[in-house]
Amino acid sequence: SQQGFMSWGYVLAFAGAVMVMGVYAMLWQQVLKRIELSVAYMFKGTSLIFVMLLACFLFDEQITWNNIIGAVIIIVGIVLFARGDLNESVKV
């Protein structure tokens, strides 16, 4: 937002964003090769928590109560889903 449209700074930032998304796509494909899809998607929600923490440390963003409540909801959802998978595998 601090760069003029199509300036060198804008083009470099845009290229960097595209490169990061490309690396993410390749890593995600590798994760899907090794981990069951339902488990991989279960942990995808944790990326929001890591982004929140990185924003706090790198950009001095404030963590609000809404952020904390959202993170707790994500973690509770992962725990409930994991427990459901555990219970299904035990019933065999």
mmCIF file of C-alpha atoms in Angstrom:
data_model
loop_
_atom_site.group_PDB
_atom_site.id
_atom_site.type_symbol
_atom_site.label_atom_id
_atom_site.label_comp_id
_atom_site.label_asym_id
_atom_site.label_seq_id
_atom_site.Cartn_x
_atom_site.Cartn_y
_atom_site.Cartn_z
ATOM 1 C CA SER A 1 0.000 0.000 0.000
ATOM 2 C CA GLN A 2 2.977 2.297 0.332
ATOM 3 C CA GLN A 3 4.152 1.660 -3.237
ATOM 4 C CA GLY A 4 2.856 3.323 -6.370
ATOM 5 C CA PHE A 5 0.996 1.057 -8.777
ATOM 6 C CA MET A 6 3.427 -0.731 -11.118
ATOM 7 C CA SER A 7 6.477 0.837 -9.446
ATOM 8 C CA TRP A 8 9.526 -1.367 -8.846
ATOM 9 C CA GLY A 9 8.591 -1.776 -5.191
ATOM 10 C CA TYR A 10 5.065 -2.821 -6.133
ATOM 11 C CA VAL A 11 6.273 -5.298 -8.759
ATOM 12 C CA LEU A 12 8.823 -6.822 -6.357
ATOM 13 C CA ALA A 13 6.260 -7.125 -3.562
ATOM 14 C CA PHE A 14 3.745 -8.693 -5.951
ATOM 15 C CA ALA A 15 6.358 -11.132 -7.299
ATOM 16 C CA GLY A 16 7.319 -12.033 -3.735
ATOM 17 C CA ALA A 17 3.703 -12.749 -2.847
ATOM 18 C CA VAL A 18 3.279 -14.956 -5.925
ATOM 19 C CA MET A 19 6.503 -16.803 -5.060
ATOM 20 C CA VAL A 20 5.351 -17.429 -1.479
ATOM 21 C CA MET A 21 2.001 -18.775 -2.744
ATOM 22 C CA GLY A 22 3.836 -21.058 -5.187
ATOM 23 C CA VAL A 23 6.059 -22.473 -2.446
ATOM 24 C CA TYR A 24 2.992 -22.935 -0.246
ATOM 25 C CA ALA A 25 1.188 -24.839 -3.035
ATOM 26 C CA MET A 26 4.166 -27.170 -3.537
ATOM 27 C CA LEU A 27 4.505 -27.813 0.201
ATOM 28 C CA TRP A 28 0.766 -28.466 0.518
ATOM 29 C CA GLN A 29 0.980 -31.094 -2.232
ATOM 30 C CA GLN A 30 3.827 -32.795 -0.373
ATOM 31 C CA VAL A 31 1.793 -32.792 2.840
ATOM 32 C CA LEU A 32 -1.160 -34.372 1.028
ATOM 33 C CA LYS A 33 1.106 -37.136 -0.298
ATOM 34 C CA ARG A 34 2.102 -38.125 3.217
ATOM 35 C CA ILE A 35 -0.917 -37.354 5.424
ATOM 36 C CA GLU A 36 -4.583 -38.277 5.139
ATOM 37 C CA LEU A 37 -6.643 -35.409 3.746
ATOM 38 C CA SER A 38 -8.953 -35.059 6.750
ATOM 39 C CA VAL A 39 -5.973 -34.780 9.105
ATOM 40 C CA ALA A 40 -4.171 -32.285 6.863
ATOM 41 C CA TYR A 41 -7.229 -30.022 6.654
ATOM 42 C CA MET A 42 -7.720 -30.279 10.386
ATOM 43 C CA PHE A 43 -4.339 -28.630 10.982
ATOM 44 C CA LYS A 44 -4.782 -26.041 8.235
ATOM 45 C CA GLY A 45 -6.735 -23.911 10.687
ATOM 46 C CA THR A 46 -3.668 -23.586 12.884
ATOM 47 C CA SER A 47 -2.087 -21.411 10.189
ATOM 48 C CA LEU A 48 -4.350 -18.570 11.373
ATOM 49 C CA ILE A 49 -2.856 -18.874 14.844
ATOM 50 C CA PHE A 50 0.701 -18.803 13.473
ATOM 51 C CA VAL A 51 -0.104 -15.770 11.320
ATOM 52 C CA MET A 52 -1.493 -13.990 14.358
ATOM 53 C CA LEU A 53 1.673 -14.719 16.352
ATOM 54 C CA LEU A 54 3.983 -13.705 13.504
ATOM 55 C CA ALA A 55 2.054 -10.452 13.043
ATOM 56 C CA CYS A 56 2.497 -9.772 16.739
ATOM 57 C CA PHE A 57 6.259 -10.379 16.707
ATOM 58 C CA LEU A 58 7.132 -8.962 13.289
ATOM 59 C CA PHE A 59 4.713 -6.039 12.957
ATOM 60 C CA ASP A 60 3.887 -5.270 16.603
ATOM 61 C CA GLU A 61 0.205 -6.063 16.029
ATOM 62 C CA GLN A 62 -1.899 -6.282 19.150
ATOM 63 C CA ILE A 63 -3.503 -9.609 20.039
ATOM 64 C CA THR A 64 -7.086 -8.885 21.083
ATOM 65 C CA TRP A 65 -9.547 -10.953 23.062
ATOM 66 C CA ASN A 66 -11.333 -11.742 19.799
ATOM 67 C CA ASN A 67 -8.067 -13.206 18.445
ATOM 68 C CA ILE A 68 -7.612 -15.312 21.569
ATOM 69 C CA ILE A 69 -11.220 -16.543 21.496
ATOM 70 C CA GLY A 70 -10.866 -17.434 17.805
ATOM 71 C CA ALA A 71 -7.634 -19.339 18.463
ATOM 72 C CA VAL A 72 -9.284 -21.263 21.305
ATOM 73 C CA ILE A 73 -12.225 -22.172 19.055
ATOM 74 C CA ILE A 74 -9.805 -23.478 16.404
ATOM 75 C CA ILE A 75 -7.886 -25.563 18.946
ATOM 76 C CA VAL A 76 -11.099 -26.948 20.489
ATOM 77 C CA GLY A 77 -12.325 -27.900 17.013
ATOM 78 C CA ILE A 78 -9.080 -29.734 16.253
ATOM 79 C CA VAL A 79 -9.207 -31.577 19.584
ATOM 80 C CA LEU A 80 -12.848 -32.591 19.076
ATOM 81 C CA PHE A 81 -12.169 -33.780 15.541
ATOM 82 C CA ALA A 82 -9.075 -35.711 16.629
ATOM 83 C CA ARG A 83 -10.991 -37.359 19.467
ATOM 84 C CA GLY A 84 -13.743 -38.346 17.029
ATOM 85 C CA ASP A 85 -11.174 -39.981 14.730
ATOM 86 C CA LEU A 86 -9.631 -41.783 17.704
ATOM 87 C CA ASN A 87 -13.013 -43.090 18.845
ATOM 88 C CA GLU A 88 -13.835 -44.342 15.327
ATOM 89 C CA SER A 89 -10.521 -46.205 15.027
ATOM 90 C CA VAL A 90 -11.025 -47.868 18.425
ATOM 91 C CA LYS A 91 -14.500 -49.168 17.500
ATOM 92 C CA VAL A 92 -13.068 -51.391 14.761
#
